[in-house]
C-alpha positions as protocol buffer text, in pm:
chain_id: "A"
residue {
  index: 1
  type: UNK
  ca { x: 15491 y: -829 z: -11452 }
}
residue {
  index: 2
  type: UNK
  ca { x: 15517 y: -1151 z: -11634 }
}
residue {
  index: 3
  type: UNK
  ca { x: 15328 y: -1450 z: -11468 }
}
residue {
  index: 4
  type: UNK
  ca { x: 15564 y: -1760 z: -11390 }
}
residue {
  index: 5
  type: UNK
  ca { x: 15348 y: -2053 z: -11394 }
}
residue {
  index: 6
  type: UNK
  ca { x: 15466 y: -2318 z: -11141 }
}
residue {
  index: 7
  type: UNK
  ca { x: 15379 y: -2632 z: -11386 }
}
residue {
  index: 8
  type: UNK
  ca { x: 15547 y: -2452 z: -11727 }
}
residue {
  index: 9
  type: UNK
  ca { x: 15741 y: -2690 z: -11958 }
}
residue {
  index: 10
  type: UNK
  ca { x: 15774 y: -2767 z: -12299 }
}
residue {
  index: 11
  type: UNK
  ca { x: 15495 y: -3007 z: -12290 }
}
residue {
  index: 12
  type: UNK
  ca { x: 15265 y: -2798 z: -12114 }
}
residue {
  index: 13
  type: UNK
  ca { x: 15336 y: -2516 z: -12334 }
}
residue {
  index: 14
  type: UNK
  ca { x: 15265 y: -2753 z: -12689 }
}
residue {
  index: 15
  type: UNK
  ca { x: 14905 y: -2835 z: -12474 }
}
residue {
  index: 16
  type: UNK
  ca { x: 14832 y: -2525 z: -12446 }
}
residue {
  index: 17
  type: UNK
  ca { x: 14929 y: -2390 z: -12785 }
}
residue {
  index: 18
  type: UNK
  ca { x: 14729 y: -2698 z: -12933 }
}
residue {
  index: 19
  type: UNK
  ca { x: 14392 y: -2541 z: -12745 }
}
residue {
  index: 20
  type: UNK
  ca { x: 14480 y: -2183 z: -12880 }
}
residue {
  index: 21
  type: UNK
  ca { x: 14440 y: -2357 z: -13227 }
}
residue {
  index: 22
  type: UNK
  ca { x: 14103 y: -2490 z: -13187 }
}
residue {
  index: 23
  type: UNK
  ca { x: 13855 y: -2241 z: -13367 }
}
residue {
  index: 24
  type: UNK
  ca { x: 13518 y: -2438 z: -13314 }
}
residue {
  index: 25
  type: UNK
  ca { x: 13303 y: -2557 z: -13039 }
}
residue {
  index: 26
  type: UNK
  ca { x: 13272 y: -2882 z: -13249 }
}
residue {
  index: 27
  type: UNK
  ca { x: 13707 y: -2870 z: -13260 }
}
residue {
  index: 28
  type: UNK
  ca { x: 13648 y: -2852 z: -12897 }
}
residue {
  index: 29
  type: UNK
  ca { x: 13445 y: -3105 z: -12808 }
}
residue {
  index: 30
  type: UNK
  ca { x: 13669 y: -3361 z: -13028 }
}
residue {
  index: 31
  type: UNK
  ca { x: 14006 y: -3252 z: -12915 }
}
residue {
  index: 32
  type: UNK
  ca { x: 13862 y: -3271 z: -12545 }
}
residue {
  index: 33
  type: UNK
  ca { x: 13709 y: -3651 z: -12644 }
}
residue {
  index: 34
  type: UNK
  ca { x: 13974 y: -3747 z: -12748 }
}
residue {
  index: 35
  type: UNK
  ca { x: 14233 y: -3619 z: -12506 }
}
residue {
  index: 36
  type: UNK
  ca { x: 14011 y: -3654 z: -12147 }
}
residue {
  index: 37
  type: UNK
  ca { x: 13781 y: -3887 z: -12029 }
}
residue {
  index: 38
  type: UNK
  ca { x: 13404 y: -3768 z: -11953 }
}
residue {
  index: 39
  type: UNK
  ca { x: 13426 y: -3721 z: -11639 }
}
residue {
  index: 40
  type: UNK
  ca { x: 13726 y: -3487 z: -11660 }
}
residue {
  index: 41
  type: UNK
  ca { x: 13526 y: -3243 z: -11908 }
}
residue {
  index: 42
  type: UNK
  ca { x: 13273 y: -3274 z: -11700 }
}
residue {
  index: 43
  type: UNK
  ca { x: 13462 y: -3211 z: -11376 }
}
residue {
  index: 44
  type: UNK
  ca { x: 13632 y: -2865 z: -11575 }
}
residue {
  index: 45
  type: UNK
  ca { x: 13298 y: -2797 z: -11663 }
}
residue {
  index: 46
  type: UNK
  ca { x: 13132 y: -2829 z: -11315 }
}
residue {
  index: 47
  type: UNK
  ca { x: 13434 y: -2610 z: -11169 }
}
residue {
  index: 48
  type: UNK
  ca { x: 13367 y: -2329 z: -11430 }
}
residue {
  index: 49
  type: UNK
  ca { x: 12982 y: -2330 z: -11369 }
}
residue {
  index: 50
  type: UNK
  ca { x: 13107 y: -2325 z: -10976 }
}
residue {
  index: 51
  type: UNK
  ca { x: 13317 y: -2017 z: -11031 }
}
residue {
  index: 52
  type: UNK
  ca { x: 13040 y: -1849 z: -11190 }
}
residue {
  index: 53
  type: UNK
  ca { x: 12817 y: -1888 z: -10904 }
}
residue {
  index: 54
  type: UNK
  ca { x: 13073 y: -1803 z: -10662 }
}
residue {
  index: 55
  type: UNK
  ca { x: 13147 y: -1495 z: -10811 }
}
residue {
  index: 56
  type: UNK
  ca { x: 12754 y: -1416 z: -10773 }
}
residue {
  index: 57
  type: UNK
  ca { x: 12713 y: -1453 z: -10455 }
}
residue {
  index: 58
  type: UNK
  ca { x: 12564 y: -1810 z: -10421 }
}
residue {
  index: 59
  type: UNK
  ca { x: 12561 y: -2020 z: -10125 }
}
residue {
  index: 60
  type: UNK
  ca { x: 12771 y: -2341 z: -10107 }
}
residue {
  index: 61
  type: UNK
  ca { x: 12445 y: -2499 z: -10076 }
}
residue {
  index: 62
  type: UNK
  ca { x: 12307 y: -2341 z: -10359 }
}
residue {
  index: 63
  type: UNK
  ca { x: 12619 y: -2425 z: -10552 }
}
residue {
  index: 64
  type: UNK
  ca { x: 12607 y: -2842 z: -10395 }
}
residue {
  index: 65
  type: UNK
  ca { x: 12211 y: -2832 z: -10477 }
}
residue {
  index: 66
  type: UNK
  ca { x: 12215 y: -2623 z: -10874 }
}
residue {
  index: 67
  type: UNK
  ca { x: 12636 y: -2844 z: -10973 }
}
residue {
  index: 68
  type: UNK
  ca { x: 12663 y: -3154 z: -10782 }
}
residue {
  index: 69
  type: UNK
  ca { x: 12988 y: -3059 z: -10673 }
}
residue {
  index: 70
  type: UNK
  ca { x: 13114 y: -3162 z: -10322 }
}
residue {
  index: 71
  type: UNK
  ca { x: 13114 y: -2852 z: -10053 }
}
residue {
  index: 72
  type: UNK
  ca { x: 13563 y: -2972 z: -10092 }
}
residue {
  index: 73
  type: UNK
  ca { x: 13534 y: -2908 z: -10489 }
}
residue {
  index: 74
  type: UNK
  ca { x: 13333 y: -2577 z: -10386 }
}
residue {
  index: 75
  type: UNK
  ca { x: 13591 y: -2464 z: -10129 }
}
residue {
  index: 76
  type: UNK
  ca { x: 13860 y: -2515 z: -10401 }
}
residue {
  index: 77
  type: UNK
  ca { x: 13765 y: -2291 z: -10671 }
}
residue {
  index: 78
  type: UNK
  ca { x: 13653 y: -2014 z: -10405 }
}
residue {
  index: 79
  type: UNK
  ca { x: 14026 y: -2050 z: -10282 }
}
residue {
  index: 80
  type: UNK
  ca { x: 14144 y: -1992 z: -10638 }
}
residue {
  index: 81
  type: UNK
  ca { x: 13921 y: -1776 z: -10716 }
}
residue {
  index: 82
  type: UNK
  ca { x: 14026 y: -1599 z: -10414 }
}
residue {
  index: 83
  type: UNK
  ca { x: 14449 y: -1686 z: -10403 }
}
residue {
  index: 84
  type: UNK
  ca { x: 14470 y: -1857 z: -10728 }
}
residue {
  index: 85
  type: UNK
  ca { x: 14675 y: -1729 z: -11082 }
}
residue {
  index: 86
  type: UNK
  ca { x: 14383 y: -1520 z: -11203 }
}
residue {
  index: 87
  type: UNK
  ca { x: 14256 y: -1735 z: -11468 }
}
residue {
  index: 88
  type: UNK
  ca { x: 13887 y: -1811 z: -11332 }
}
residue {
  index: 89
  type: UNK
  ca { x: 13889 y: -1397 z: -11344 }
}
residue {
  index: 90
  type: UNK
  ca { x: 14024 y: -1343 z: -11669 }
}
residue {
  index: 91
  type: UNK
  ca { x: 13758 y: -1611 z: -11828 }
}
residue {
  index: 92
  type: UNK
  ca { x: 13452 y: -1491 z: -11621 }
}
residue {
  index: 93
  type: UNK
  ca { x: 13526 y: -1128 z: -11738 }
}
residue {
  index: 94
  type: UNK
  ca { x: 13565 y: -1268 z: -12083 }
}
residue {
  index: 95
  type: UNK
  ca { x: 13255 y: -1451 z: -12098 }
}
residue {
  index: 96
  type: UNK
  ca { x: 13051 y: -1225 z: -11902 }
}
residue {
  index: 97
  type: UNK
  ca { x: 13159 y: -943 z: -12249 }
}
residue {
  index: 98
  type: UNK
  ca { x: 13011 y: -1183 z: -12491 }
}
């Protein structure tokens, strides 16, 4: 079964396509310069580290104390995590195989 995304479009889609062409970490970090501000890569970045925990067992207070992130920013990636698309799963797997 396909997956539908709810916020698909053209422009979306060209995004997306665009990070599929990066082939560096330093193409990454000046694509993501460029196109967010620092505290949006660092706000992905916190969420990612927050999924990781999550998915070993930490505590929300472990997760508050070790990310900074708000117990609400917490809550949300355990929800999708839990309910979400899969995409916190796919990437974990991926990067625990490395």
């Amino acid at each position: 079964m396909e997956y539908e995304s709810k916020l698909r479009n053209q422009q979306v889609d060209e995004l997306f396509s665009a990070i599929l062409k990066l082939e560096t970490l330093e193409e990454c970090y000046r694509f993501f310069e460029d196109i967010c501000t620092i505290n949006e890569i660092k706000s992905l970045a916190q969420r990612l580290e927050v999924a990781k925990m999550l998915r070993t067992k930490k505590t929300y207070q472990d997760i508050a104390d070790e990310t900074g992130a708000s117990t609400a920013t917490i809550s949300r990636v355990n929800r999708s995590l839990t309910y979400g698309a899969g995409g916190y799963r796919i990437i974990l797997d991926r990067l625990l195989d490395k």
